[in-house]
PDB file of C-alpha atoms in Angstrom:
ATOM      1  CA  MET A   1       0.000   0.000   0.000  1.00 95.00           C
ATOM      2  CA  HIS A   2       1.231   3.496  -0.797  1.00 97.00           C
ATOM      3  CA  ILE A   3       0.640   5.855   2.150  1.00 97.00           C
ATOM      4  CA  CYS A   4       1.181   9.555   1.627  1.00 96.00           C
ATOM      5  CA  HIS A   5       1.506  11.828   4.656  1.00 96.00           C
ATOM      6  CA  LEU A   6       0.640  15.506   4.277  1.00 95.00           C
ATOM      7  CA  ASP A   7       2.569  17.536   6.831  1.00 93.00           C
ATOM      8  CA  PRO A   8       3.229  21.266   6.320  1.00 90.00           C
ATOM      9  CA  LEU A   9       6.589  21.071   8.113  1.00 90.00           C
ATOM     10  CA  PHE A  10       8.752  17.979   8.054  1.00 91.00           C
ATOM     11  CA  HIS A  11      12.335  16.931   8.567  1.00 88.00           C
ATOM     12  CA  PRO A  12      14.648  18.771   9.166  1.00 88.00           C
ATOM     13  CA  TYR A  13      12.098  20.750  11.217  1.00 87.00           C
ATOM     14  CA  HIS A  14      11.756  19.075  14.633  1.00 83.00           C
ATOM     15  CA  GLY A  15       8.268  19.829  15.932  1.00 85.00           C
ATOM     16  CA  GLY A  16       6.174  17.324  17.857  1.00 87.00           C
ATOM     17  CA  ALA A  17       3.862  16.341  14.999  1.00 89.00           C
ATOM     18  CA  GLU A  18       6.787  16.137  12.595  1.00 91.00           C
ATOM     19  CA  LYS A  19       8.617  13.765  14.939  1.00 92.00           C
ATOM     20  CA  VAL A  20       5.518  11.539  15.113  1.00 91.00           C
ATOM     21  CA  VAL A  21       5.120  11.527  11.313  1.00 94.00           C
ATOM     22  CA  TYR A  22       8.802  10.692  10.885  1.00 95.00           C
ATOM     23  CA  GLU A  23       8.809   7.852  13.439  1.00 94.00           C
ATOM     24  CA  VAL A  24       5.536   6.275  12.274  1.00 92.00           C
ATOM     25  CA  SER A  25       6.559   6.536   8.611  1.00 95.00           C
ATOM     26  CA  ARG A  26      10.015   5.103   9.223  1.00 95.00           C
ATOM     27  CA  ARG A  27       8.478   2.085  10.957  1.00 95.00           C
ATOM     28  CA  LEU A  28       6.014   1.476   8.125  1.00 95.00           C
ATOM     29  CA  THR A  29       8.592   1.485   5.315  1.00 97.00           C
ATOM     30  CA  ASP A  30       9.319  -2.223   5.654  1.00 95.00           C
ATOM     31  CA  ARG A  31       5.708  -3.095   4.718  1.00 97.00           C
ATOM     32  CA  HIS A  32       4.475  -0.068   2.724  1.00 98.00           C
ATOM     33  CA  ARG A  33       5.606   2.564   0.289  1.00 98.00           C
ATOM     34  CA  ILE A  34       5.699   5.834   2.254  1.00 98.00           C
ATOM     35  CA  SER A  35       5.844   9.357   0.917  1.00 97.00           C
ATOM     36  CA  VAL A  36       5.558  12.731   2.622  1.00 97.00           C
ATOM     37  CA  LEU A  37       4.309  15.847   0.856  1.00 95.00           C
ATOM     38  CA  THR A  38       5.502  18.939   2.670  1.00 94.00           C
ATOM     39  CA  SER A  39       6.610  22.511   2.177  1.00 92.00           C
ATOM     40  CA  ARG A  40      10.157  23.260   1.167  1.00 91.00           C
ATOM     41  CA  LEU A  41      12.151  24.588   4.087  1.00 87.00           C
ATOM     42  CA  PRO A  42      15.327  26.637   3.596  1.00 87.00           C
ATOM     43  CA  ASN A  43      18.365  24.584   2.604  1.00 89.00           C
ATOM     44  CA  THR A  44      16.393  21.461   1.672  1.00 91.00           C
ATOM     45  CA  LYS A  45      16.151  19.564  -1.604  1.00 93.00           C
ATOM     46  CA  PRO A  46      12.867  19.371  -3.545  1.00 93.00           C
ATOM     47  CA  ARG A  47      12.968  15.550  -3.406  1.00 95.00           C
ATOM     48  CA  GLU A  48      14.936  13.091  -1.371  1.00 95.00           C
ATOM     49  CA  LYS A  49      14.877   9.644   0.156  1.00 97.00           C
ATOM     50  CA  LEU A  50      15.115   9.528   3.929  1.00 95.00           C
ATOM     51  CA  ALA A  51      14.994   6.351   6.029  1.00 95.00           C
ATOM     52  CA  GLY A  52      13.077   4.559   3.251  1.00 96.00           C
ATOM     53  CA  MET A  53      10.570   7.401   2.748  1.00 97.00           C
ATOM     54  CA  GLU A  54      10.181   9.564  -0.319  1.00 97.00           C
ATOM     55  CA  ILE A  55      10.081  13.236   0.732  1.00 96.00           C
ATOM     56  CA  VAL A  56       8.541  15.627  -1.802  1.00 96.00           C
ATOM     57  CA  ARG A  57       8.776  19.321  -0.960  1.00 94.00           C
ATOM     58  CA  ALA A  58       6.509  21.825  -2.692  1.00 91.00           C
ATOM     59  CA  SER A  59       8.152  24.785  -4.374  1.00 86.00           C
ATOM     60  CA  PRO A  60       7.922  27.631  -4.096  1.00 86.00           C
ATOM     61  CA  SER A  61       7.402  27.702  -0.343  1.00 86.00           C
ATOM     62  CA  ILE A  62       7.457  30.839   1.725  1.00 83.00           C
ATOM     63  CA  TYR A  63       8.868  30.090   5.172  1.00 82.00           C
ATOM     64  CA  LEU A  64       7.986  32.618   7.870  1.00 78.00           C
ATOM     65  CA  GLU A  65       9.614  32.393  11.286  1.00 76.00           C
ATOM     66  CA  ASN A  66       8.736  35.753  12.846  1.00 73.00           C
ATOM     67  CA  MET A  67       4.951  35.778  12.880  1.00 67.00           C
ATOM     68  CA  PRO A  68       2.400  37.803  14.844  1.00 67.00           C
ATOM     69  CA  SER A  69       1.322  36.156  18.097  1.00 63.00           C
ATOM     70  CA  PHE A  70      -1.908  34.785  16.617  1.00 61.00           C
ATOM     71  CA  VAL A  71      -0.045  32.580  14.115  1.00 63.00           C
ATOM     72  CA  PRO A  72       2.136  29.825  15.577  1.00 62.00           C
ATOM     73  CA  PRO A  73       5.690  30.003  14.225  1.00 63.00           C
ATOM     74  CA  PRO A  74       7.049  28.835  11.938  1.00 75.00           C
ATOM     75  CA  PHE A  75       4.472  29.112   9.189  1.00 77.00           C
ATOM     76  CA  THR A  76       4.701  28.172   5.538  1.00 82.00           C
ATOM     77  CA  ILE A  77       2.739  29.371   2.548  1.00 84.00           C
ATOM     78  CA  VAL A  78       2.773  27.039  -0.455  1.00 87.00           C
ATOM     79  CA  PRO A  79       0.778  28.534  -3.334  1.00 86.00           C
ATOM     80  CA  PHE A  80       1.007  25.480  -5.604  1.00 86.00           C
ATOM     81  CA  PHE A  81       0.664  22.690  -3.043  1.00 88.00           C
ATOM     82  CA  ASN A  82      -2.551  21.388  -4.624  1.00 87.00           C
ATOM     83  CA  CYS A  83      -0.830  21.165  -8.027  1.00 86.00           C
ATOM     84  CA  LEU A  84       1.809  18.932  -6.447  1.00 87.00           C
ATOM     85  CA  LEU A  85      -0.906  16.909  -4.749  1.00 89.00           C
ATOM     86  CA  LEU A  86      -2.723  16.270  -8.031  1.00 87.00           C
ATOM     87  CA  LYS A  87       0.474  14.837  -9.556  1.00 88.00           C
ATOM     88  CA  HIS A  88       1.031  12.499  -6.603  1.00 90.00           C
ATOM     89  CA  ASP A  89      -0.827   9.198  -6.372  1.00 91.00           C
ATOM     90  CA  ALA A  90      -1.266   7.085  -3.263  1.00 94.00           C
ATOM     91  CA  ASP A  91      -3.779   4.610  -1.841  1.00 94.00           C
ATOM     92  CA  LEU A  92      -4.196   6.475   1.440  1.00 94.00           C
ATOM     93  CA  TYR A  93      -3.592  10.125   2.272  1.00 94.00           C
ATOM     94  CA  HIS A  94      -2.885  10.904   5.904  1.00 95.00           C
ATOM     95  CA  ILE A  95      -3.301  14.529   6.966  1.00 94.00           C
ATOM     96  CA  HIS A  96      -1.386  16.032   9.876  1.00 93.00           C
ATOM     97  CA  ASN A  97      -1.814  19.580  11.232  1.00 86.00           C
ATOM     98  CA  ARG A  98      -5.315  20.125   9.889  1.00 87.00           C
ATOM     99  CA  PHE A  99      -5.190  23.922  10.245  1.00 86.00           C
ATOM    100  CA  TRP A 100      -2.944  24.143   7.201  1.00 86.00           C
ATOM    101  CA  TYR A 101      -5.321  22.518   4.701  1.00 88.00           C
ATOM    102  CA  TYR A 102      -8.456  24.016   3.182  1.00 86.00           C
ATOM    103  CA  TYR A 103     -11.168  23.268   0.657  1.00 85.00           C
ATOM    104  CA  GLY A 104      -8.860  23.044  -2.387  1.00 85.00           C
ATOM    105  CA  THR A 105      -6.940  20.173  -0.817  1.00 87.00           C
ATOM    106  CA  MET A 106     -10.215  18.600   0.265  1.00 85.00           C
ATOM    107  CA  LEU A 107     -11.591  18.822  -3.262  1.00 82.00           C
ATOM    108  CA  ASN A 108      -8.460  17.219  -4.698  1.00 83.00           C
ATOM    109  CA  LEU A 109      -8.336  14.334  -2.243  1.00 84.00           C
ATOM    110  CA  LYS A 110     -11.940  13.280  -1.814  1.00 73.00           C
ATOM    111  CA  LEU A 111     -13.714  14.473  -4.915  1.00 66.00           C
ATOM    112  CA  LEU A 112     -11.119  14.259  -7.679  1.00 71.00           C
ATOM    113  CA  LYS A 113      -8.924  11.452  -6.404  1.00 73.00           C
ATOM    114  CA  ARG A 114     -11.601   9.556  -4.446  1.00 80.00           C
ATOM    115  CA  LYS A 115      -8.984   8.129  -2.114  1.00 85.00           C
ATOM    116  CA  LYS A 116      -9.012   6.916   1.471  1.00 91.00           C
ATOM    117  CA  LEU A 117      -8.288   9.620   3.991  1.00 93.00           C
ATOM    118  CA  ALA A 118      -6.872   9.518   7.529  1.00 96.00           C
ATOM    119  CA  LEU A 119      -6.638  12.522   9.826  1.00 96.00           C
ATOM    120  CA  THR A 120      -4.451  12.744  12.909  1.00 96.00           C
ATOM    121  CA  LEU A 121      -5.393  15.306  15.521  1.00 95.00           C
ATOM    122  CA  HIS A 122      -2.063  16.113  17.153  1.00 92.00           C
ATOM    123  CA  ASN A 123      -3.654  18.898  19.209  1.00 89.00           C
ATOM    124  CA  ALA A 124      -6.972  19.494  20.912  1.00 90.00           C
ATOM    125  CA  LEU A 125      -9.084  22.466  19.972  1.00 88.00           C
ATOM    126  CA  PRO A 126      -7.161  25.362  21.574  1.00 87.00           C
ATOM    127  CA  LYS A 127      -8.525  26.890  24.766  1.00 88.00           C
ATOM    128  CA  GLY A 128      -6.856  29.549  26.863  1.00 89.00           C
ATOM    129  CA  ILE A 129      -3.976  30.391  24.506  1.00 85.00           C
ATOM    130  CA  SER A 130      -5.230  33.800  23.371  1.00 86.00           C
ATOM    131  CA  PRO A 131      -8.620  35.032  22.159  1.00 89.00           C
ATOM    132  CA  THR A 132      -7.327  35.232  18.585  1.00 86.00           C
ATOM    133  CA  VAL A 133      -5.931  31.692  18.568  1.00 84.00           C
ATOM    134  CA  ASP A 134      -8.876  30.226  20.487  1.00 89.00           C
ATOM    135  CA  TYR A 135     -11.599  31.821  18.347  1.00 92.00           C
ATOM    136  CA  GLY A 136      -9.630  31.503  15.108  1.00 89.00           C
ATOM    137  CA  SER A 137      -9.133  27.770  15.695  1.00 90.00           C
ATOM    138  CA  LEU A 138     -12.782  27.304  16.591  1.00 92.00           C
ATOM    139  CA  ALA A 139     -13.833  29.169  13.434  1.00 94.00           C
ATOM    140  CA  TYR A 140     -11.511  26.993  11.334  1.00 92.00           C
ATOM    141  CA  ASP A 141     -12.854  23.786  12.866  1.00 92.00           C
ATOM    142  CA  LEU A 142     -16.477  24.880  12.415  1.00 93.00           C
ATOM    143  CA  LEU A 143     -15.913  25.900   8.773  1.00 93.00           C
ATOM    144  CA  VAL A 144     -13.249  23.468   7.575  1.00 93.00           C
ATOM    145  CA  GLY A 145     -11.884  21.097  10.229  1.00 93.00           C
ATOM    146  CA  ARG A 146     -15.143  19.316  10.912  1.00 94.00           C
ATOM    147  CA  ARG A 147     -15.611  18.786   7.188  1.00 93.00           C
ATOM    148  CA  TRP A 148     -12.193  17.061   7.162  1.00 93.00           C
ATOM    149  CA  MET A 149     -13.399  14.886  10.036  1.00 95.00           C
ATOM    150  CA  GLU A 150     -16.590  13.973   8.149  1.00 94.00           C
ATOM    151  CA  LEU A 151     -14.660  13.067   4.981  1.00 92.00           C
ATOM    152  CA  SER A 152     -12.001  11.044   6.788  1.00 94.00           C
ATOM    153  CA  ASN A 153     -12.268   7.292   6.843  1.00 94.00           C
ATOM    154  CA  VAL A 154     -10.421   7.230  10.163  1.00 97.00           C
ATOM    155  CA  ILE A 155      -9.466   9.861  12.727  1.00 97.00           C
ATOM    156  CA  ILE A 156      -6.561   9.388  15.098  1.00 97.00           C
ATOM    157  CA  ALA A 157      -6.514  11.492  18.264  1.00 97.00           C
ATOM    158  CA  VAL A 158      -3.479  11.721  20.531  1.00 94.00           C
ATOM    159  CA  SER A 159      -5.608  11.647  23.694  1.00 96.00           C
ATOM    160  CA  GLU A 160      -9.135  11.128  24.959  1.00 97.00           C
ATOM    161  CA  TYR A 161      -9.260  14.853  25.743  1.00 96.00           C
ATOM    162  CA  THR A 162      -8.377  15.721  22.123  1.00 95.00           C
ATOM    163  CA  ARG A 163     -11.144  13.415  20.913  1.00 97.00           C
ATOM    164  CA  ASP A 164     -13.709  14.727  23.373  1.00 97.00           C
ATOM    165  CA  VAL A 165     -13.201  18.469  22.836  1.00 94.00           C
ATOM    166  CA  THR A 166     -12.327  18.439  19.126  1.00 95.00           C
ATOM    167  CA  VAL A 167     -14.384  15.747  17.395  1.00 97.00           C
ATOM    168  CA  PRO A 168     -18.184  16.050  17.314  1.00 97.00           C
ATOM    169  CA  LYS A 169     -19.813  13.156  19.216  1.00 97.00           C
ATOM    170  CA  ARG A 170     -21.560  11.960  16.047  1.00 98.00           C
ATOM    171  CA  LEU A 171     -18.112  11.193  14.575  1.00 98.00           C
ATOM    172  CA  HIS A 172     -16.592   9.419  17.609  1.00 98.00           C
ATOM    173  CA  HIS A 173     -17.133   6.049  15.913  1.00 98.00           C
ATOM    174  CA  LYS A 174     -14.299   6.973  13.499  1.00 97.00           C
ATOM    175  CA  VAL A 175     -11.804   7.936  16.220  1.00 98.00           C
ATOM    176  CA  HIS A 176      -8.980   5.804  17.528  1.00 98.00           C
ATOM    177  CA  VAL A 177      -6.978   7.211  20.416  1.00 97.00           C
ATOM    178  CA  VAL A 178      -3.267   6.552  19.910  1.00 94.00           C
ATOM    179  CA  HIS A 179      -1.074   8.079  22.583  1.00 88.00           C
ATOM    180  CA  ASN A 180       2.242   9.454  21.290  1.00 74.00           C
TER     181      ASN A 180
END
């Protein structure tokens, strides 16, 4: 099976979600073909093999480290990510960091490609960070994130709390809690 992870930041960036994607992918390479579609960070190659995975980095990518407080740093903007996605074929697409993907990606994956979709919720719906982050995240989940959850064949949550506060109860049958 060809599994393609979508992660906006990936190796050499060392965030929590990126570490999980790297470790899970590395362990699956002995049984599956694994690829990761990501943004292109400074000083990285557009394509490379890493620990048995194929890493494909979208270009151009705009990498922003010094962001206003309402946007978690670092942040990438990849204008042609969906073009790259359309050229890539896999059996299963696994989305990480849902706040980075919008309706264009959704259209490509579920409507045009008609592929299986997995979604990992690495974070619960934010509460108590700042009004901008809290309300912005809630708005995203109400407008886009919950649609991703509906379209997903499986949802992985990193904790019961993440499941309970982020996923609508009507979709709990799709959720598997997998502690990091």
